[in-house]
Short mmCIF file of C-alpha atoms and ligand atoms in Angstrom, two decimals:
data_model
loop_
_atom_site.label_atom_id
_atom_site.label_comp_id
_atom_site.label_asym_id
_atom_site.label_seq_id
_atom_site.Cartn_x
_atom_site.Cartn_y
_atom_site.Cartn_z
CA MET A 63 1.94 9.40 -23.97
CA LYS A 64 2.27 12.88 -22.45
CA TYR A 65 4.65 11.75 -19.70
CA ASN A 66 7.90 9.87 -20.24
CA PHE A 67 8.22 7.13 -17.40
CA ASP A 68 11.31 5.71 -19.37
CA GLU A 69 13.30 8.80 -18.47
CA ALA A 70 16.10 7.74 -16.11
CA VAL A 71 16.24 9.62 -12.88
CA ALA A 72 19.37 9.44 -10.79
CA ARG A 73 18.18 8.64 -7.28
CA ARG A 74 21.50 7.71 -5.90
CA GLY A 75 22.90 10.51 -3.64
CA SER A 76 19.37 11.82 -3.01
CA ASN A 77 19.20 10.31 0.46
CA SER A 78 16.88 7.64 -0.97
CA TYR A 79 15.98 4.88 1.39
CA LYS A 80 15.87 2.53 -1.51
CA TRP A 81 18.94 3.67 -3.52
CA ASP A 82 21.42 4.95 -0.84
CA THR A 83 22.07 1.96 1.33
CA ILE A 84 25.70 1.99 2.33
CA GLY A 85 27.75 -0.81 0.73
CA GLU A 86 25.09 -1.30 -1.94
CA GLU A 87 26.27 1.36 -4.35
CA ASP A 88 26.22 -1.31 -7.18
CA VAL A 89 22.83 -2.89 -6.22
CA LEU A 90 19.63 -2.66 -8.23
CA PRO A 91 16.98 -1.97 -5.64
CA MET A 92 13.57 -3.60 -6.39
CA TRP A 93 12.32 -3.77 -2.80
CA VAL A 94 10.90 -0.82 -0.67
CA ALA A 95 7.61 0.37 -2.07
CA ASP A 96 8.36 3.69 -3.82
CA MET A 97 8.68 4.38 -7.44
CA ASP A 98 11.62 5.60 -9.50
CA PHE A 99 9.53 7.93 -11.52
CA ARG A 100 9.31 11.82 -11.17
CA THR A 101 5.94 12.68 -9.85
CA SER A 102 3.23 14.66 -11.70
CA PRO A 103 4.59 18.01 -12.98
CA ALA A 104 1.50 19.62 -11.37
CA ILE A 105 2.84 18.53 -8.02
CA VAL A 106 6.45 19.58 -8.80
CA ASN A 107 5.10 23.06 -9.86
CA ALA A 108 2.89 23.54 -6.73
CA LEU A 109 6.00 22.60 -4.48
CA ALA A 110 8.30 24.84 -6.49
CA ARG A 111 5.92 27.88 -6.01
CA ARG A 112 5.74 27.18 -2.38
CA VAL A 113 9.58 26.82 -2.07
CA SER A 114 10.09 30.20 -3.88
CA HIS A 115 7.91 31.80 -1.28
CA GLY A 116 10.84 31.33 1.11
CA VAL A 117 9.05 31.56 4.40
CA PHE A 118 8.24 28.14 6.01
CA GLY A 119 6.46 29.08 9.27
CA TYR A 120 3.74 26.98 11.16
CA THR A 121 1.11 26.12 8.78
CA LYS A 122 -2.64 25.67 8.66
CA VAL A 123 -4.55 23.02 6.71
CA PRO A 124 -7.00 24.98 4.45
CA VAL A 125 -10.49 24.12 3.33
CA ALA A 126 -9.01 23.44 -0.19
CA TYR A 127 -7.28 20.43 1.32
CA TYR A 128 -10.39 18.81 2.62
CA GLU A 129 -12.12 19.52 -0.73
CA ALA A 130 -9.21 17.98 -2.68
CA VAL A 131 -9.59 14.71 -0.61
CA THR A 132 -13.37 14.57 -0.80
CA GLY A 133 -13.32 15.58 -4.57
CA TRP A 134 -10.82 12.78 -5.38
CA PHE A 135 -12.68 10.07 -3.57
CA GLU A 136 -16.01 11.06 -4.98
CA ARG A 137 -14.74 11.43 -8.57
CA ARG A 138 -12.49 8.38 -8.59
CA HIS A 139 -14.07 5.91 -6.18
CA HIS A 140 -17.74 7.06 -5.87
CA PHE A 141 -17.26 7.53 -2.14
CA ARG A 142 -18.89 10.64 -0.70
CA ILE A 143 -16.96 11.74 2.35
CA ASP A 144 -18.13 14.46 4.70
CA LYS A 145 -15.20 16.93 5.34
CA GLU A 146 -15.91 16.55 9.04
CA TRP A 147 -14.81 12.84 8.87
CA VAL A 148 -11.34 13.57 7.64
CA LEU A 149 -8.30 13.67 10.05
CA PHE A 150 -4.88 14.12 8.72
CA THR A 151 -1.55 12.83 9.94
CA SER A 152 2.07 12.19 8.65
CA GLY A 153 1.50 8.76 7.13
CA VAL A 154 -0.61 5.65 6.97
CA VAL A 155 1.52 3.81 9.60
CA PRO A 156 1.16 6.57 12.12
CA ALA A 157 -2.51 6.59 11.24
CA LEU A 158 -2.93 2.84 11.87
CA SER A 159 -0.99 3.17 15.08
CA ALA A 160 -3.12 5.92 16.31
CA VAL A 161 -6.30 4.12 15.29
CA ILE A 162 -5.22 1.03 17.16
CA LYS A 163 -4.32 3.17 20.21
CA ALA A 164 -7.64 4.74 20.07
CA LEU A 165 -9.89 1.77 19.71
CA THR A 166 -8.25 -0.93 21.66
CA LYS A 167 -6.90 -1.57 25.13
CA PRO A 168 -3.70 -3.55 25.86
CA GLY A 169 -4.21 -7.26 25.36
CA ASP A 170 -7.02 -6.81 22.82
CA GLN A 171 -6.77 -8.88 19.69
CA VAL A 172 -6.22 -7.39 16.20
CA ILE A 173 -6.97 -9.63 13.22
CA VAL A 174 -4.85 -9.37 10.00
CA GLN A 175 -4.99 -11.35 6.80
CA THR A 176 -1.55 -12.94 6.30
CA PRO A 177 0.71 -12.60 4.35
CA VAL A 178 0.33 -8.82 4.84
CA TYR A 179 2.23 -5.54 4.92
CA ASN A 180 4.89 -6.03 7.69
CA CYS A 181 4.18 -2.68 9.54
CA PHE A 182 0.85 -4.10 10.52
CA PHE A 183 2.67 -6.42 12.89
CA SER A 184 4.76 -3.69 14.49
CA SER A 185 1.80 -1.33 14.97
CA ILE A 186 -0.21 -3.93 16.73
CA ARG A 187 2.75 -4.91 18.96
CA ASN A 188 3.66 -1.30 19.79
CA ASP A 189 0.07 -0.63 20.96
CA GLU A 190 0.46 -3.77 23.23
CA CYS A 191 -2.27 -5.76 21.39
CA GLU A 192 -2.25 -9.43 20.27
CA MET A 193 -1.87 -10.12 16.63
CA VAL A 194 -4.37 -12.75 15.44
CA ALA A 195 -3.74 -14.17 11.94
CA ASN A 196 -6.65 -15.05 9.51
CA PRO A 197 -4.43 -16.47 6.89
CA LEU A 198 -5.58 -16.02 3.35
CA ILE A 199 -6.09 -19.22 1.32
CA TYR A 200 -3.64 -19.87 -1.51
CA LYS A 201 -5.12 -22.29 -3.96
CA ASN A 202 -4.45 -22.76 -7.68
CA GLY A 203 -2.21 -19.61 -7.78
CA VAL A 204 -4.88 -17.33 -6.30
CA TYR A 205 -5.56 -15.77 -2.89
CA SER A 206 -8.88 -15.76 -1.27
CA ILE A 207 -10.26 -15.11 2.23
CA ASP A 208 -10.95 -17.92 4.67
CA PHE A 209 -14.40 -16.55 5.88
CA ASP A 210 -14.96 -19.47 8.30
CA ASP A 211 -11.77 -18.96 10.07
CA LEU A 212 -12.44 -15.13 10.12
CA GLU A 213 -15.76 -15.75 11.73
CA ARG A 214 -14.12 -17.90 14.44
CA LYS A 215 -11.41 -15.39 15.10
CA ALA A 216 -13.81 -12.42 15.19
CA ALA A 217 -16.10 -14.33 17.66
CA ASP A 218 -13.39 -14.16 20.31
CA PRO A 219 -14.54 -11.47 22.87
CA LYS A 220 -11.01 -10.11 22.88
CA ALA A 221 -11.07 -9.40 19.08
CA THR A 222 -11.60 -5.57 18.56
CA LEU A 223 -10.17 -4.77 15.19
CA LEU A 224 -9.70 -6.20 11.75
CA LEU A 225 -6.78 -4.45 9.92
CA LEU A 226 -7.95 -4.90 6.32
CA CYS A 227 -5.40 -4.37 3.58
CA SER A 228 -7.39 -3.26 0.49
CA PRO A 229 -6.11 -3.53 -2.20
CA HIS A 230 -3.75 -6.05 -0.66
CA ASN A 231 -0.04 -5.72 -0.19
CA PRO A 232 1.75 -8.24 -1.02
CA VAL A 233 -0.70 -10.57 -2.78
CA GLY A 234 -1.88 -7.96 -5.23
CA ARG A 235 -5.65 -8.71 -4.80
CA VAL A 236 -8.51 -6.12 -5.22
CA TRP A 237 -11.29 -7.37 -2.93
CA THR A 238 -14.73 -7.66 -4.63
CA ARG A 239 -17.91 -6.16 -3.42
CA GLU A 240 -19.08 -9.64 -2.31
CA GLU A 241 -15.89 -10.35 -0.38
CA LEU A 242 -16.01 -6.91 1.32
CA MET A 243 -19.66 -7.35 2.30
CA ARG A 244 -18.97 -10.77 3.83
CA ILE A 245 -16.03 -9.37 5.93
CA GLY A 246 -18.25 -6.47 6.93
CA GLU A 247 -21.19 -8.72 8.01
CA ILE A 248 -18.84 -10.93 10.11
CA CYS A 249 -17.30 -7.86 11.69
CA LEU A 250 -20.61 -6.33 12.52
CA ARG A 251 -21.95 -9.50 13.96
CA HIS A 252 -19.00 -9.74 16.38
CA HIS A 253 -18.50 -6.08 17.12
CA VAL A 254 -15.07 -6.00 15.45
CA VAL A 255 -14.27 -2.58 13.80
CA VAL A 256 -12.87 -2.74 10.26
CA VAL A 257 -9.77 -0.57 9.79
CA SER A 258 -9.17 -0.51 6.10
CA ASP A 259 -5.81 0.50 4.74
CA GLU A 260 -6.53 1.76 1.25
CA ILE A 261 -3.11 3.35 0.47
CA HIS A 262 -3.02 1.28 -2.73
CA CYS A 263 -6.57 2.08 -3.90
CA ASP A 264 -5.51 4.19 -6.87
CA LEU A 265 -3.14 1.74 -8.49
CA VAL A 266 -5.89 -0.76 -9.71
CA TYR A 267 -5.65 -2.34 -13.23
CA PRO A 268 -8.23 -2.84 -15.88
CA GLY A 269 -10.93 -5.55 -15.04
CA HIS A 270 -10.85 -4.61 -11.36
CA THR A 271 -12.49 -1.91 -9.35
CA HIS A 272 -11.45 -0.72 -5.91
CA ILE A 273 -14.47 -0.34 -3.59
CA PRO A 274 -13.75 1.76 -0.54
CA PHE A 275 -14.94 -0.53 2.45
CA ALA A 276 -16.76 2.45 4.04
CA SER A 277 -18.60 3.19 0.74
CA LEU A 278 -20.55 -0.12 1.22
CA GLY A 279 -23.12 1.81 3.10
CA GLY A 280 -24.63 2.69 6.50
CA GLU A 281 -23.74 0.12 9.01
CA PHE A 282 -20.37 -0.64 7.41
CA LEU A 283 -19.56 3.03 7.09
CA TYR A 284 -20.08 3.55 10.89
CA ASN A 285 -18.27 0.42 11.86
CA SER A 286 -15.06 1.27 9.97
CA VAL A 287 -12.19 3.57 9.83
CA THR A 288 -10.32 4.21 6.38
CA CYS A 289 -6.79 5.12 6.05
CA THR A 290 -5.51 6.57 2.78
CA ALA A 291 -2.74 8.73 1.18
CA PRO A 292 -1.57 10.10 -2.12
CA SER A 293 1.90 8.70 -1.34
CA LYS A 294 1.82 5.31 -3.28
CA THR A 295 -0.22 6.88 -6.14
CA PHE A 296 1.91 9.90 -6.70
CA ASN A 297 5.19 8.77 -5.33
CA LEU A 298 5.06 11.11 -2.36
CA ALA A 299 6.24 8.86 0.53
CA GLY A 300 8.98 11.36 1.55
CA ILE A 301 6.43 14.22 1.80
CA GLN A 302 4.63 12.31 4.58
CA VAL A 303 0.97 12.86 4.53
CA ALA A 304 -2.03 10.58 5.01
CA ASN A 305 -5.68 10.90 5.98
CA ILE A 306 -8.00 8.94 8.24
CA ILE A 307 -11.76 8.89 7.36
CA ALA A 308 -13.94 8.08 10.32
CA ALA A 309 -17.64 8.79 9.96
CA ASP A 310 -18.50 7.65 13.58
CA GLU A 311 -18.20 10.72 15.75
CA GLU A 312 -17.07 8.94 18.96
CA MET A 313 -14.42 6.81 17.11
CA ARG A 314 -13.17 10.01 15.41
CA ARG A 315 -12.90 11.77 18.71
CA LYS A 316 -10.81 8.95 20.12
CA ILE A 317 -8.54 8.77 17.03
CA ASP A 318 -7.99 12.61 17.21
CA LYS A 319 -6.96 12.24 20.72
CA ALA A 320 -4.56 9.38 19.98
CA LEU A 321 -3.04 11.45 17.14
CA ASN A 322 -2.39 14.26 19.59
CA VAL A 323 -1.05 11.95 22.27
CA ASN A 324 1.34 10.41 19.68
CA GLU A 325 2.18 14.00 18.42
CA VAL A 326 1.42 13.16 14.93
CA CYS A 327 -1.49 15.64 14.46
CA GLU A 328 0.37 18.00 12.17
CA ILE A 329 1.44 17.94 8.56
CA ASN A 330 3.97 20.13 6.84
CA ILE A 331 3.57 23.00 4.39
CA PHE A 332 4.75 20.82 1.50
CA ALA A 333 2.37 17.95 2.30
CA VAL A 334 -0.56 20.38 2.07
CA GLU A 335 0.64 21.74 -1.30
CA ALA A 336 1.42 18.40 -2.72
CA LEU A 337 -1.92 16.76 -1.74
CA ILE A 338 -3.94 19.49 -3.15
CA ALA A 339 -2.12 19.53 -6.50
CA ALA A 340 -2.18 15.66 -6.63
CA TYR A 341 -5.87 15.16 -6.00
CA ASN A 342 -7.00 18.20 -8.12
CA GLU A 343 -4.59 17.98 -11.05
CA GLY A 344 -3.12 14.39 -10.99
CA ASP A 345 -5.71 12.29 -12.93
CA ASP A 346 -4.02 12.28 -16.30
CA TRP A 347 -0.52 11.51 -14.92
CA LEU A 348 -2.03 8.67 -12.92
CA GLU A 349 -3.85 7.07 -15.89
CA GLU A 350 -0.55 7.00 -17.94
CA LEU A 351 1.32 5.75 -14.97
CA LYS A 352 -1.03 2.77 -14.60
CA VAL A 353 -0.62 1.99 -18.35
CA TYR A 354 3.18 1.83 -17.86
CA LEU A 355 3.15 -0.17 -14.63
CA TYR A 356 0.78 -2.67 -16.08
CA GLU A 357 3.02 -3.08 -19.10
CA ASN A 358 5.95 -3.70 -16.80
CA TYR A 359 3.85 -6.44 -15.18
CA ARG A 360 3.06 -7.97 -18.61
CA ILE A 361 6.82 -7.94 -19.51
CA LEU A 362 7.73 -9.51 -16.19
CA SER A 363 5.04 -12.31 -16.55
CA ASP A 364 6.09 -13.10 -20.07
CA PHE A 365 9.75 -13.24 -19.01
CA PHE A 366 9.03 -15.69 -16.26
CA ARG A 367 6.73 -17.85 -18.48
CA GLU A 368 9.61 -18.07 -21.04
CA TYR A 369 12.68 -18.30 -18.91
CA LEU A 370 11.55 -19.19 -15.35
CA PRO A 371 8.46 -21.23 -15.84
CA HIS A 372 9.00 -23.13 -12.49
CA LEU A 373 8.49 -19.82 -10.64
CA LYS A 374 4.91 -18.68 -10.40
CA VAL A 375 4.03 -14.96 -10.84
CA LEU A 376 0.76 -14.26 -9.10
CA PRO A 377 -1.95 -12.25 -10.88
CA LEU A 378 -1.54 -8.52 -10.20
CA GLU A 379 -4.79 -6.76 -9.85
CA ALA A 380 -3.36 -3.64 -8.02
CA THR A 381 -0.25 -2.26 -6.69
CA TYR A 382 3.29 -2.35 -8.30
CA LEU A 383 4.48 -5.18 -5.98
CA VAL A 384 4.55 -8.49 -7.70
CA TRP A 385 4.35 -11.60 -5.54
CA VAL A 386 6.17 -14.64 -6.78
CA ASP A 387 5.90 -18.23 -5.67
CA CYS A 388 9.48 -19.70 -5.71
CA SER A 389 8.55 -22.78 -3.74
CA ALA A 390 9.84 -25.05 -6.63
CA LEU A 391 13.29 -23.97 -5.76
CA GLN A 392 12.92 -25.51 -2.29
CA GLN A 393 14.88 -22.75 -0.79
CA SER A 394 13.89 -20.34 2.07
CA SER A 395 12.91 -16.77 1.05
CA GLU A 396 16.12 -15.63 2.88
CA GLU A 397 18.34 -17.92 0.89
CA ILE A 398 16.75 -16.65 -2.37
CA ALA A 399 16.99 -13.08 -1.54
CA GLY A 400 20.53 -13.62 -0.28
CA SER A 401 21.72 -15.38 -3.48
CA LEU A 402 20.24 -12.51 -5.65
CA LEU A 403 21.92 -9.94 -3.53
CA ARG A 404 25.36 -11.59 -3.24
CA GLN A 405 25.69 -12.90 -6.74
CA GLU A 406 23.67 -10.65 -8.75
CA ARG A 407 23.54 -7.43 -6.73
CA LEU A 408 19.72 -7.36 -6.88
CA ARG A 409 17.62 -6.51 -3.82
CA ILE A 410 14.10 -7.76 -3.57
CA ASN A 411 11.89 -8.46 -0.54
CA GLU A 412 11.72 -11.86 1.13
CA GLY A 413 8.22 -13.34 1.48
CA THR A 414 8.71 -14.12 5.20
CA MET A 415 8.57 -10.31 5.97
CA TYR A 416 4.98 -10.63 5.42
CA GLY A 417 4.24 -13.68 7.42
CA GLU A 418 6.17 -16.75 8.72
CA ALA A 419 4.20 -19.07 6.48
CA GLU A 420 5.39 -17.42 3.35
CA GLU A 421 8.64 -19.34 2.96
CA GLY A 422 9.71 -19.57 -0.66
CA PHE A 423 7.91 -16.42 -1.80
CA ILE A 424 9.47 -13.11 -2.92
CA ARG A 425 8.16 -9.61 -3.58
CA ILE A 426 9.43 -7.62 -6.55
CA ASN A 427 8.83 -3.79 -7.00
CA ILE A 428 8.36 -3.08 -10.63
CA ALA A 429 7.80 0.65 -10.37
CA THR A 430 11.00 1.47 -12.22
CA GLN A 431 12.16 2.44 -15.72
CA ARG A 432 11.68 -0.50 -18.19
CA GLU A 433 15.42 -0.70 -18.60
CA ASN A 434 15.92 -1.48 -14.90
CA LEU A 435 13.06 -3.94 -14.88
CA VAL A 436 14.73 -5.86 -17.76
CA ARG A 437 18.01 -5.76 -16.06
CA GLY A 438 16.47 -7.08 -12.83
CA LEU A 439 14.72 -9.99 -14.68
CA LYS A 440 18.00 -11.03 -16.34
CA LYS A 441 19.65 -11.13 -12.92
CA ILE A 442 17.00 -13.51 -11.62
CA ARG A 443 17.37 -15.60 -14.78
CA ASN A 444 21.20 -15.66 -14.40
CA ILE A 445 20.64 -17.71 -11.14
CA TYR A 446 17.38 -19.51 -11.45
CA GLY A 447 16.83 -19.68 -15.15
C1 PLP B 763 -0.50 -1.33 2.83
C2 PLP B 763 0.51 -0.28 3.23
N1 PLP B 763 0.20 0.56 4.20
C3 PLP B 763 1.05 1.60 4.51
C4 PLP B 763 2.24 1.78 3.90
C5 PLP B 763 3.19 2.92 4.30
O1 PLP B 763 2.45 4.11 4.53
P1 PLP B 763 3.19 5.37 4.96
O2 PLP B 763 4.39 5.61 4.25
O3 PLP B 763 2.20 6.49 4.66
O4 PLP B 763 3.33 5.31 6.51
C6 PLP B 763 2.59 0.90 2.83
C7 PLP B 763 3.86 1.04 2.16
O5 PLP B 763 4.33 0.15 1.51
C8 PLP B 763 1.76 -0.18 2.58
O6 PLP B 763 2.04 -1.04 1.54
#
């Protein structure tokens, strides 16, 4: 391995959202979705060069930025993006919020597939829309889409958008071509636009392939908006950069306006440099990262199988967020998270953040040095083993 993901990096005292919670100086944080690894040296070098310039005035987004975005998606995901389709903003959540504002009116319905990333709920609420759940089916330890329910929900004349999480946080699924086609057909039939959050698209494990929804082709391309970013892939959440890909000119014009109204239509100097370096030079670092993350998942799964067999670890097709069914404990998610924090000083996410029905589930972030991972697993075993 060229990169050392075992190298400990002291994040405490770096104003880290995850590591610097007051009163939790002794807590092992395995919750919020960033990684404890240094990013690719190519990105660090690009940023260092820019810092040493010493002048940080208003910045422009150069052609090289668009080329880096389109090059990455064509090379890695076989998705040919026209530069014209790309709008930049400061994050995927601001992107989603602007897209909802642009393509709905207050009172419209936005469909989500629960359990799902919690900020979907707040973005919908903040734009005065109604959230409609199309709950995923959980059967025999696997999640799938309830297409009949989706068809019914999409048929409501007030249903305007589907917020698709692809790959899916927190259930770890990579949607197949067939699943995406069925979603796309239902949405086309009922004039529901697919807004596909693909922030986790690069962290997909062997045996699975991420298919950008918009790359499915003509009608799907023009009935969708894709939100993406290098932030999960390269651990750049604090740099704040994301892209919206909208092929339909009218939708793009409305989204551009909403970005301007929300005043999130600029990105900073460092975001430009980091994105270009990541997408042009980050491939080999990412390949090694994925190997490390998947080995962490394997270690976690083996540990649960051996010491915590009553708790079910869901298959991880993508992301570094592991979804665990703890329903055998017959405790609420809050009770489980509370006990882990109070007794063992371990912070994980409670399942109910992602949907009311997820009582008894927890989400564990495994993007950390193996030493931390093993320490965290022992903490869970201390209480529930
Ligand atoms: C599905 C999904 N979308 C968006 C985000 C956050 O995006 P950003 O930090 O760019 O706003 C996350 C973070 O965990 C996520 O899981």
